[in-house]
Amino acid sequence: MGTSLITSRYFIVFSGCLLLAIFLICFSWTNSPISNTKSNRLHRIAISSPSPQHPLDPLSLDEISTVQSVLRSYPQFSFPNAFPSIHSLSLEEPPKSVVLAWRPGHAFPPRRASVIAFSSGKSHLLTVDINSLTVLVHEIVTSVSGFPMLTPEDLATAVSIAFSNSTFLDSLISRGLDPSELTCGPSGWFGPLEESSRRLMIIDCSTHKDTINFYMKPIEGLSALVDIDRNETLHIWDIDRKIPVNSDPDTDYRYEVQKEKDQPSSCKVNPIFMIQPKGPSFEVVGKHLIKWAGWEMHVRPDARAGVIISQVKITDPETGKYRQVMYKGMVSELFIPYMDPTDGWYFKTYLDAGESGFGIQAMPLDRLNDCPTGAYFMDGVFAWADGQPYLRSDMICVFERYDGDVAWRHSEGLMTGKDVREVRPKITLVVRMAASVGNYDYIVDWEFQTDGLIRIKVSATGMLMVKGTTYENMNQVPEEEDLYGTLITENVIGVVHDHYINFYLDMDVDGSNNSFVNVHMVKQETNEGESPRKSYLKVKKHVAKTEKDAQIKLKLYDPSEFHVMNPSRINSIGNPSGYRIVPGGTAASLLDLHDPPQMRAAFTNNQIWVTPYNRTEQWAAGLLACHSNGDDTLAKWTEKDRPIENRDIVLWYTLGFHHVPCQEDYPIMPTVSASFELKPVNFFKKNPILRVAPYSKDDFLTLRSKASA
Amino acid sequence: MGTSLITSRYFIVFSGCLLLAIFLICFSWTNSPISNTKSNRLHRIAISSPSPQHPLDPLSLDEISTVQSVLRSYPQFSFPNAFPSIHSLSLEEPPKSVVLAWRPGHAFPPRRASVIAFSSGKSHLLTVDINSLTVLVHEIVTSVSGFPMLTPEDLATAVSIAFSNSTFLDSLISRGLDPSELTCGPSGWFGPLEESSRRLMIIDCSTHKDTINFYMKPIEGLSALVDIDRNETLHIWDIDRKIPVNSDPDTDYRYEVQKEKDQPSSCKVNPIFMIQPKGPSFEVVGKHLIKWAGWEMHVRPDARAGVIISQVKITDPETGKYRQVMYKGMVSELFIPYMDPTDGWYFKTYLDAGESGFGIQAMPLDRLNDCPTGAYFMDGVFAWADGQPYLRSDMICVFERYDGDVAWRHSEGLMTGKDVREVRPKITLVVRMAASVGNYDYIVDWEFQTDGLIRIKVSATGMLMVKGTTYENMNQVPEEEDLYGTLITENVIGVVHDHYINFYLDMDVDGSNNSFVNVHMVKQETNEGESPRKSYLKVKKHVAKTEKDAQIKLKLYDPSEFHVMNPSRINSIGNPSGYRIVPGGTAASLLDLHDPPQMRAAFTNNQIWVTPYNRTEQWAAGLLACHSNGDDTLAKWTEKDRPIENRDIVLWYTLGFHHVPCQEDYPIMPTVSASFELKPVNFFKKNPILRVAPYSKDDFLTLRSKASA
C-alpha cells in the first residue's frame, strides 16, 4: 500500500473473481437493503469521534470523513463522475520503527490513510495524509493481476443486473417462484469464460418463503453471469428445472419460531454465568490498548482482517518489565473450496478476506450470548464505497474466562505421607469477533493465558452451502454416482468443502531480529551393546537459513517443534529466548497445485511459512486477491528464498478443516473449533505463574454472600 | 478376570517391571507413610456403605470387607502365611447382556468381585460371589508373562530393602546426604539383569531438604536393584558422584512458601466463578448415575482405569427417547517412555495404569480449585494389599461448564436487510479426575455437549522427571554431546519423553452391532474438458471387514473421517446412524517396534484400532502389564484379524504428546492439554439443539439481582 511493488500493467491468466465467502452476501430483492442501511448512516455519524490514543488506533469517523473530503477535492477525482469507488480505507500504519519508538506522551506520528479505489477497470492505491489534507501517494496498479475487495455496493449491483435480465426473471417465474420471495447473491467465478480485465460474478438464488433460512432452499440450476462494471448479463445457465426446492417447513432457526415447538424437558439446561466478585482484572487504555495479567496488547478492528492484535508484550515476573512477543497478528486470508466440479458449482471457491472483507462481515455481537457477562465491546469504523464512514457497533468483545480448568497442579500421593494439594485455577483473557460471511459464521478468538501462552481459535458455525437434488433417500442414488457431498435431508446435499484460515504472525520475541528453528525429533537407534534400549527420540535443532528452509508440511511420523527464537537473547543458562508455534487444527489442501483456486490460495501449500518482514507482504493471497491469478501470494514471494536467520521475520500459519457435512449440520451447524498456540519456550527463567494465589475460602465466602443474597 | 484366557505358565523374554508411572510413588524414609495412612483407616471404614443402585455400581466398603472375609476363610489361603497380597479387588461386571437388560426396579444381578492376588511368585485370578460368600473361580495364571499391578506396600518394601543395604547407605552418607532428608522411590526396569520370575525394581533418591519439591533435586548416579519378594539387593550402581544436587532455593511451589515472594501486581487477576442462578441442571441417581441435558451415563471410580463411564445414552429430541451411544469408555493404559538410553535412565518407561493403578493415584480433588463451584464429588473405594477397604474421598467431580463459547450462531449480514442475530451459549457437563502418578499429574475430563458430542481431554501438569548434570550453562556442553533433554536450570536436565494415553471405547451406537467405516478423502483429478477445475476432494467410504483393516496411522495428506455406524439403523433418508471419532492430540511413537518398552506398549503402534468385543480384552498392554513381554496386548490380539463388520466392536484411541521440556516447566509445569472427540454423524435427523433457548434479559436480571446484592 503506497509502495512501488505494484507497478506494471496487470494481467490475468486462467483466474477470476472468486467472490464472497461462501454465498457471501445475499440480497433480498424486495428489501432494498442498500437504501435501508444507508438511511441509518446519518445517525451513526453523529457519534463523537475521539482523538487517537495510540499510533495504531484505527481511523475515527472524523478521520474517515476528512479522507473522503480530501479525495473529493483531489484533482484527478474531482471532475464529474470521476470519483472512484472506495474498496478499502483504513489506517496506514506508521513504519514499524516509528511505532516501536513511540511512547505515551510523545507526539503522534502523522495520521495517514491507505485507500484502495477502483475506477474504469483500474485499481488505485493512495496514501492520504490527514493532518496536511493531501494525497501523498497515488499509484495505479499495473504489475499484478486481481481486483480490490468487493464493496457491498458491488454485490447489490451484481444482483440487480441479473434481475433486470428478462430471461433470468422468466425462468424464475416459469419455475413457479415469486421473485419477491427470493434472496440472491453473487458467487465466485473463474474458468473459460473469464476475461482478464472484467469484474464478473455469477448470481444464483434461494427462496426465503416461510423461513429466514433461505440458505437451505436453493434454486438449483439457474444462474447468471454478470459484468458488474458494464451492467451486462453475459450468460444464463438454466438447467435441472426438475430439481425441487427443499420443502421442509422446519428450517427456521430463530427462537421466536422454534420456541413454539416441543423440546423434551429433560434436554433443557439452566443458564450459567461467569461472575467476578472483585470485578474484572483488565484495563482498557483509550479504546484499544488492553492490559491484563501482565500482558499488554493493542486491539483494533479492520475491514479486511477482522481483528488486528499489535505490540503484544508480557511482563517478566522476575523484573516486572515488559518484554516483546509479537508485533502484529491477524487473519490474513481464508480459502474455502467446494468439492463439486460440475457446472453450477465448480467456481465456488472463496477468499473470504481478500474478496469480501472479513471485518466488513463481522456483525455486532449479541451482548447476551456471544460474549459472557463483564465483556468490553469495541466498535469498528469503516467506509462505504463513496468514502463515507460508518460505525459497526460491538464488533469485538474482550472478556476474562474461567471454565474450571487448572493452570497447574500437584498432589502428593498417599505414599509420601505429605499432605500436598496445590492447584491454581486457569483464568484467561479472550479477544473475540464473529464474522458472518454469507452462510458461514466464523468466530475468531485470541486467548491469552497468564503463563504466556496465546491460543488462537477459529470456530465455524452458521449454515452449510447446500445443493438441490431430486434424491430423497440414499437408496435412490446409483452406486457409481458421486453426490459430492452428503444427503442431509430430502432433496438437499451438503457439499464437501474445506476451510483454511491463514494467520500473519509478525513475531518479535524480545526484539525484532529472530530466527526460526526446526526442533526435529528423530528416531535414534542405539549401537550394539550401548544400551538395553534399541532406540530413543533424539532432538536435532536446525536453524532455518532461508525461506524455503522454513516451508513446513507437518508429518505425524516425522515430528518437530517449531521455535521462533532470539539468537541475541541468551539467558543465564545459555538457552535462547523463544516462542513456539504449536500446530493444531491441521488439514492439508489436496487440490492440484496448478488448479486455479489452489494457485491463488497457494498459502495452503504448506502449513507453516516464514518470510522476512516486508510491509507490503501482509495478505497471503495478495493485496488484490479478487480475480487474481496468484502472482502476489505467499508462495510467490518465498520463491525468492530470502535469508531469514536473525532477521525481522514473519511466521504464517494455516488452520484447516475438511468438512464432510452430516445431518446434524442441518439446518444450522453446531460449532466446530480448531486452534493453534504460541507458547513461551525458554522465554521465562521458570514457570511464570509459580507465585499466583489459588482461590481461597474467602473468595468463596464473598461469592456465596453475593449469590445467595 | 474369571476367564480361561490366561492358563499356561508365564514366561518373560527381554521384558521387565516397568513400574510406577514417572517416578511414581516416593517414600520419605523418615515418614513411615504406610503406618500413617493405615492409622486413618478405621475412621474411614466407619462411613456407611449404601447398597448398590445400579448393576455397575462399584463395590462398597462393606462389600469389599465381605470379599476380604471370604478370601480369609478360603481354604487355599487360610493356612498360616498363605494369604496372598491383593493387587486388585473390584466389581466383576455382570455380562453385558445382563446389564443391558436390567431396568430400575429389577432384581440385581449377583454382586461379584474380581480379585487379582499374588503369592509365591504366582498371579491368582479369583471371582468371589458376595451374596453366596464363595469363591466361584480361582485360576493361577500360567499362559502369559507379567505381574499384577504393584501395591503401595510393594513400593514401600522396595525402598526399605535398598535402605537396609549398607553399601547404598554408605554411598548416600559419603555424598554428604542425610538419609532422613531423602525421598526415594522405585522405578521401572528391564534389560539384561531381568529374570523371568522375579519382581525387581530399581530405587533411586532425591532430597526434600528445604523443599517439598524433591523431584527437582535428584541424587544422580546412585541406584539399587532390589527383589521385592526375596528382600534382596542385587546390585548397586554408584557413579557420577561429581554431579551436584540442584541447589536452587526456590523450587517449592506451595503457596504458603511462594506468597512471601514478590509478584508484580500487574500480573494478578481477580477470581472468576461460574454461578447458576436457577441451580444446576444435572441429577445424580444413587451415587453414580448422572442425568443431564438428555444424557444419561453411569460414572464409577476404578483403581486401575481411574474413571469408568458406562451406558452412555442420549435423548433423541424428536422422540424424547434414549438412544445408546457407548457401553463403556475408560483409560485403558498409559505409556511414558523417557528418551535417555544411558545407564541410570534406560529403564524409565512406564505403564501408569497396569503397573501402578491410575485410579489408585487419583488423590482427593481440591474442592476450591480443581473443580468449579456447584460440582458434585464422588468417592472411590479401594482395597489395601491385605484386602481391607479404604475410601478415597472426592476422587471424581462432575460439574456444568460455561466458558463463554457458543453452541451455534448466525447473524445476517448488513446486506440482506434482515436483522437476525441468533446465538446459543454452549453449556457442557464435565466428569473429571486428577491422578498424581508420582511427579506427573494427569487430569482426565469427559465433557458432554448438548449437541451429542463427547470430548475426552487429558491435561498434563505436575513435575518433570529431571536428571542431574555438572553443566550450569549450555556453553559448557560440547557440540557433539547429547543431553537427552533441555538444560532447564543450573545442573538440571529435563529429559525428553512421550506420553501416550490409550482409551477403550466400547461404542454401541443404537445397539451393540456396529461397523467401522473409513471415510477416505482422496484427491480426484477431473478428466480433460470435464470441468474448469483440475481436481477436487472426493469421499470414498470403506467398511472395515477385519481388525487389520481398521489399524489406522493418521496422515495429514491422506485424510479420513472414522465412523462407527450401525448398519441396521438406516434413517429416513438412507444414512446409517453413526458416531465419528475426531482425532486430536496426536503423536506417534517413533521407538523401534522391537524395543522392549515398545513391545509391551504396542498399542501405540497405531492411533486407532478396532476389535470385536471380548470382555477379557480391556487393558491395551495386558491384564498383567508389569514385567510383561507384550504377549497380551492389543497388538497381539489383533493379529488374529477377526471379523469386525456389523458386530459388537470396541474402538481404541491413543492420545499422544511429545515433550521436549523447557525452562517454563520448572519447577512445576503449566498444564498442557490434548483431546479427541466422539461426535454424532447422521445420528440425529437434524441439529439436536435447534430448539434450545438463548440467554434472555430475564436471566441476566436474575443474575444481576443476586450478584449486586
mmCIF file of N, CA, C and O in Angstrom, chain A residues 416 418, chain B residues 23 26-32 159 163 168-169 172-173 175-185 204-219 245-246 251:
data_model
loop_
_atom_site.group_PDB
_atom_site.id
_atom_site.type_symbol
_atom_site.label_atom_id
_atom_site.label_comp_id
_atom_site.label_asym_id
_atom_site.label_seq_id
_atom_site.Cartn_x
_atom_site.Cartn_y
_atom_site.Cartn_z
ATOM 1 N N THR A 416 3.882 -40.711 50.130
ATOM 2 C CA THR A 416 4.963 -39.899 50.687
ATOM 3 C C THR A 416 4.597 -39.367 52.061
ATOM 4 O O THR A 416 5.438 -38.785 52.737
ATOM 5 N N LYS A 418 2.945 -36.896 52.677
ATOM 6 C CA LYS A 418 2.928 -35.431 52.663
ATOM 7 C C LYS A 418 1.559 -34.990 52.161
ATOM 8 O O LYS A 418 1.109 -35.413 51.110
ATOM 9 N N PHE B 23 8.380 -41.970 38.037
ATOM 10 C CA PHE B 23 8.937 -41.732 39.368
ATOM 11 C C PHE B 23 7.913 -42.034 40.428
ATOM 12 O O PHE B 23 8.084 -41.806 41.613
ATOM 13 N N CYS B 26 6.740 -42.191 45.853
ATOM 14 C CA CYS B 26 8.014 -41.984 46.538
ATOM 15 C C CYS B 26 7.804 -42.001 48.040
ATOM 16 O O CYS B 26 6.798 -41.530 48.546
ATOM 17 N N PHE B 27 8.767 -42.527 48.712
ATOM 18 C CA PHE B 27 8.652 -42.658 50.153
ATOM 19 C C PHE B 27 9.645 -41.779 50.850
ATOM 20 O O PHE B 27 10.815 -41.793 50.526
ATOM 21 N N SER B 28 9.181 -41.049 51.778
ATOM 22 C CA SER B 28 10.106 -40.352 52.647
ATOM 23 C C SER B 28 10.538 -41.362 53.695
ATOM 24 O O SER B 28 9.716 -41.995 54.360
ATOM 25 N N TRP B 29 11.827 -41.498 53.802
ATOM 26 C CA TRP B 29 12.368 -42.536 54.649
ATOM 27 C C TRP B 29 11.916 -42.389 56.096
ATOM 28 O O TRP B 29 11.620 -43.353 56.778
ATOM 29 N N THR B 30 11.826 -41.165 56.540
ATOM 30 C CA THR B 30 11.532 -40.956 57.961
ATOM 31 C C THR B 30 10.039 -40.850 58.255
ATOM 32 O O THR B 30 9.650 -40.778 59.406
ATOM 33 N N ASN B 31 9.204 -40.827 57.230
ATOM 34 C CA ASN B 31 7.802 -40.509 57.484
ATOM 35 C C ASN B 31 6.914 -41.707 57.791
ATOM 36 O O ASN B 31 5.760 -41.535 58.128
ATOM 37 N N SER B 32 7.474 -42.875 57.603
ATOM 38 C CA SER B 32 6.704 -44.080 57.871
ATOM 39 C C SER B 32 5.287 -43.962 57.304
ATOM 40 O O SER B 32 4.304 -44.057 58.019
ATOM 41 N N VAL B 159 11.680 -49.784 48.782
ATOM 42 C CA VAL B 159 12.533 -48.738 49.356
ATOM 43 C C VAL B 159 13.226 -49.256 50.608
ATOM 44 O O VAL B 159 14.427 -49.037 50.810
ATOM 45 N N PHE B 163 17.292 -49.407 51.616
ATOM 46 C CA PHE B 163 17.811 -48.701 52.778
ATOM 47 C C PHE B 163 18.410 -49.639 53.827
ATOM 48 O O PHE B 163 19.093 -49.198 54.732
ATOM 49 N N PHE B 168 24.570 -49.044 49.909
ATOM 50 C CA PHE B 168 23.682 -47.981 49.446
ATOM 51 C C PHE B 168 23.689 -46.820 50.445
ATOM 52 O O PHE B 168 23.891 -45.654 50.080
ATOM 53 N N LEU B 169 23.519 -47.171 51.723
ATOM 54 C CA LEU B 169 23.503 -46.141 52.764
ATOM 55 C C LEU B 169 24.830 -45.410 52.860
ATOM 56 O O LEU B 169 24.883 -44.186 52.975
ATOM 57 N N LEU B 172 25.258 -42.861 50.179
ATOM 58 C CA LEU B 172 24.474 -41.649 50.462
ATOM 59 C C LEU B 172 25.226 -40.751 51.431
ATOM 60 O O LEU B 172 25.347 -39.540 51.226
ATOM 61 N N ILE B 173 25.738 -41.382 52.471
ATOM 62 C CA ILE B 173 26.414 -40.600 53.512
ATOM 63 C C ILE B 173 27.708 -39.994 52.972
ATOM 64 O O ILE B 173 28.008 -38.825 53.199
ATOM 65 N N ARG B 175 28.259 -39.065 50.077
ATOM 66 C CA ARG B 175 27.904 -37.951 49.188
ATOM 67 C C ARG B 175 27.466 -36.723 49.991
ATOM 68 O O ARG B 175 26.993 -35.737 49.424
ATOM 69 N N GLY B 176 27.536 -36.857 51.311
ATOM 70 C CA GLY B 176 27.170 -35.729 52.161
ATOM 71 C C GLY B 176 25.674 -35.604 52.374
ATOM 72 O O GLY B 176 25.174 -34.531 52.710
ATOM 73 N N LEU B 177 24.952 -36.678 52.127
ATOM 74 C CA LEU B 177 23.497 -36.615 52.227
ATOM 75 C C LEU B 177 23.033 -37.206 53.552
ATOM 76 O O LEU B 177 23.595 -38.182 54.036
ATOM 77 N N ASP B 178 22.018 -36.592 54.103
ATOM 78 C CA ASP B 178 21.426 -37.094 55.329
ATOM 79 C C ASP B 178 20.238 -37.976 54.934
ATOM 80 O O ASP B 178 19.260 -37.485 54.370
ATOM 81 N N PRO B 179 20.297 -39.280 55.210
ATOM 82 C CA PRO B 179 19.206 -40.168 54.778
ATOM 83 C C PRO B 179 17.827 -39.707 55.250
ATOM 84 O O PRO B 179 16.830 -39.981 54.609
ATOM 85 N N SER B 180 17.790 -38.966 56.353
ATOM 86 C CA SER B 180 16.474 -38.515 56.828
ATOM 87 C C SER B 180 15.903 -37.415 55.943
ATOM 88 O O SER B 180 14.744 -37.041 56.091
ATOM 89 N N GLU B 181 16.699 -36.867 55.043
ATOM 90 C CA GLU B 181 16.206 -35.810 54.158
ATOM 91 C C GLU B 181 15.936 -36.324 52.744
ATOM 92 O O GLU B 181 15.806 -35.544 51.818
ATOM 93 N N LEU B 182 15.908 -37.626 52.601
ATOM 94 C CA LEU B 182 15.734 -38.195 51.262
ATOM 95 C C LEU B 182 14.322 -38.737 51.051
ATOM 96 O O LEU B 182 13.678 -39.206 51.978
ATOM 97 N N THR B 183 13.885 -38.634 49.822
ATOM 98 C CA THR B 183 12.652 -39.291 49.404
ATOM 99 C C THR B 183 13.047 -40.220 48.269
ATOM 100 O O THR B 183 13.682 -39.785 47.300
ATOM 101 N N CYS B 184 12.739 -41.481 48.417
ATOM 102 C CA CYS B 184 13.200 -42.459 47.441
ATOM 103 C C CYS B 184 12.021 -43.204 46.857
ATOM 104 O O CYS B 184 10.973 -43.356 47.495
ATOM 105 N N GLY B 185 12.203 -43.650 45.670
ATOM 106 C CA GLY B 185 11.115 -44.376 45.047
ATOM 107 C C GLY B 185 11.633 -45.370 44.045
ATOM 108 O O GLY B 185 12.742 -45.245 43.532
ATOM 109 N N ASP B 204 15.879 -45.158 43.300
ATOM 110 C CA ASP B 204 16.778 -44.005 43.394
ATOM 111 C C ASP B 204 16.143 -42.928 44.253
ATOM 112 O O ASP B 204 14.975 -43.043 44.637
ATOM 113 N N CYS B 205 16.939 -41.937 44.615
ATOM 114 C CA CYS B 205 16.502 -40.990 45.643
ATOM 115 C C CYS B 205 16.651 -39.539 45.206
ATOM 116 O O CYS B 205 17.401 -39.208 44.285
ATOM 117 N N SER B 206 15.928 -38.704 45.916
ATOM 118 C CA SER B 206 16.012 -37.255 45.777
ATOM 119 C C SER B 206 16.021 -36.684 47.175
ATOM 120 O O SER B 206 15.655 -37.372 48.134
ATOM 121 N N THR B 207 16.398 -35.422 47.274
ATOM 122 C CA THR B 207 16.373 -34.832 48.614
ATOM 123 C C THR B 207 15.210 -33.859 48.744
ATOM 124 O O THR B 207 14.929 -33.085 47.829
ATOM 125 N N HIS B 208 14.557 -33.928 49.877
ATOM 126 C CA HIS B 208 13.496 -32.953 50.148
ATOM 127 C C HIS B 208 13.961 -31.913 51.161
ATOM 128 O O HIS B 208 13.149 -31.221 51.779
ATOM 129 N N LYS B 209 15.275 -31.787 51.292
ATOM 130 C CA LYS B 209 15.807 -30.777 52.213
ATOM 131 C C LYS B 209 15.354 -29.382 51.762
ATOM 132 O O LYS B 209 15.580 -28.985 50.627
ATOM 133 N N ASP B 210 14.715 -28.664 52.610
ATOM 134 C CA ASP B 210 14.263 -27.282 52.366
ATOM 135 C C ASP B 210 13.268 -27.137 51.209
ATOM 136 O O ASP B 210 13.089 -26.026 50.693
ATOM 137 N N THR B 211 12.675 -28.192 50.766
ATOM 138 C CA THR B 211 11.655 -28.056 49.718
ATOM 139 C C THR B 211 10.721 -29.257 49.756
ATOM 140 O O THR B 211 11.137 -30.361 50.098
ATOM 141 N N ILE B 212 9.466 -29.034 49.379
ATOM 142 C CA ILE B 212 8.571 -30.164 49.162
ATOM 143 C C ILE B 212 8.888 -30.804 47.823
ATOM 144 O O ILE B 212 8.539 -31.958 47.552
ATOM 145 N N ASN B 213 9.556 -30.034 46.961
ATOM 146 C CA ASN B 213 9.706 -30.428 45.558
ATOM 147 C C ASN B 213 10.989 -31.229 45.345
ATOM 148 O O ASN B 213 11.908 -30.792 44.645
ATOM 149 N N PHE B 214 11.040 -32.410 45.993
ATOM 150 C CA PHE B 214 12.217 -33.278 45.858
ATOM 151 C C PHE B 214 12.427 -33.736 44.426
ATOM 152 O O PHE B 214 13.527 -34.116 44.048
ATOM 153 N N TYR B 215 11.374 -33.696 43.600
ATOM 154 C CA TYR B 215 11.512 -34.141 42.206
ATOM 155 C C TYR B 215 12.595 -33.342 41.472
ATOM 156 O O TYR B 215 13.204 -33.846 40.545
ATOM 157 N N MET B 216 12.771 -32.087 41.880
ATOM 158 C CA MET B 216 13.758 -31.228 41.216
ATOM 159 C C MET B 216 15.159 -31.401 41.791
ATOM 160 O O MET B 216 16.079 -30.712 41.395
ATOM 161 N N LYS B 217 15.318 -32.330 42.763
ATOM 162 C CA LYS B 217 16.607 -32.475 43.440
ATOM 163 C C LYS B 217 17.065 -33.938 43.450
ATOM 164 O O LYS B 217 17.243 -34.538 44.514
ATOM 165 N N PRO B 218 17.240 -34.519 42.260
ATOM 166 C CA PRO B 218 17.638 -35.932 42.229
ATOM 167 C C PRO B 218 19.095 -36.126 42.667
ATOM 168 O O PRO B 218 19.926 -35.246 42.485
ATOM 169 N N ILE B 219 19.324 -37.291 43.264
ATOM 170 C CA ILE B 219 20.696 -37.739 43.567
ATOM 171 C C ILE B 219 21.110 -38.572 42.361
ATOM 172 O O ILE B 219 20.722 -39.741 42.246
ATOM 173 N N VAL B 245 23.849 -31.894 43.509
ATOM 174 C CA VAL B 245 22.397 -31.805 43.654
ATOM 175 C C VAL B 245 21.993 -30.354 43.389
ATOM 176 O O VAL B 245 22.671 -29.424 43.854
ATOM 177 N N ASN B 246 20.952 -30.167 42.626
ATOM 178 C CA ASN B 246 20.414 -28.836 42.322
ATOM 179 C C ASN B 246 20.302 -28.002 43.601
ATOM 180 O O ASN B 246 19.643 -28.415 44.555
ATOM 181 N N THR B 251 12.455 -23.865 44.660
ATOM 182 C CA THR B 251 11.760 -24.920 43.914
ATOM 183 C C THR B 251 10.390 -25.251 44.519
ATOM 184 O O THR B 251 9.595 -25.929 43.906
#
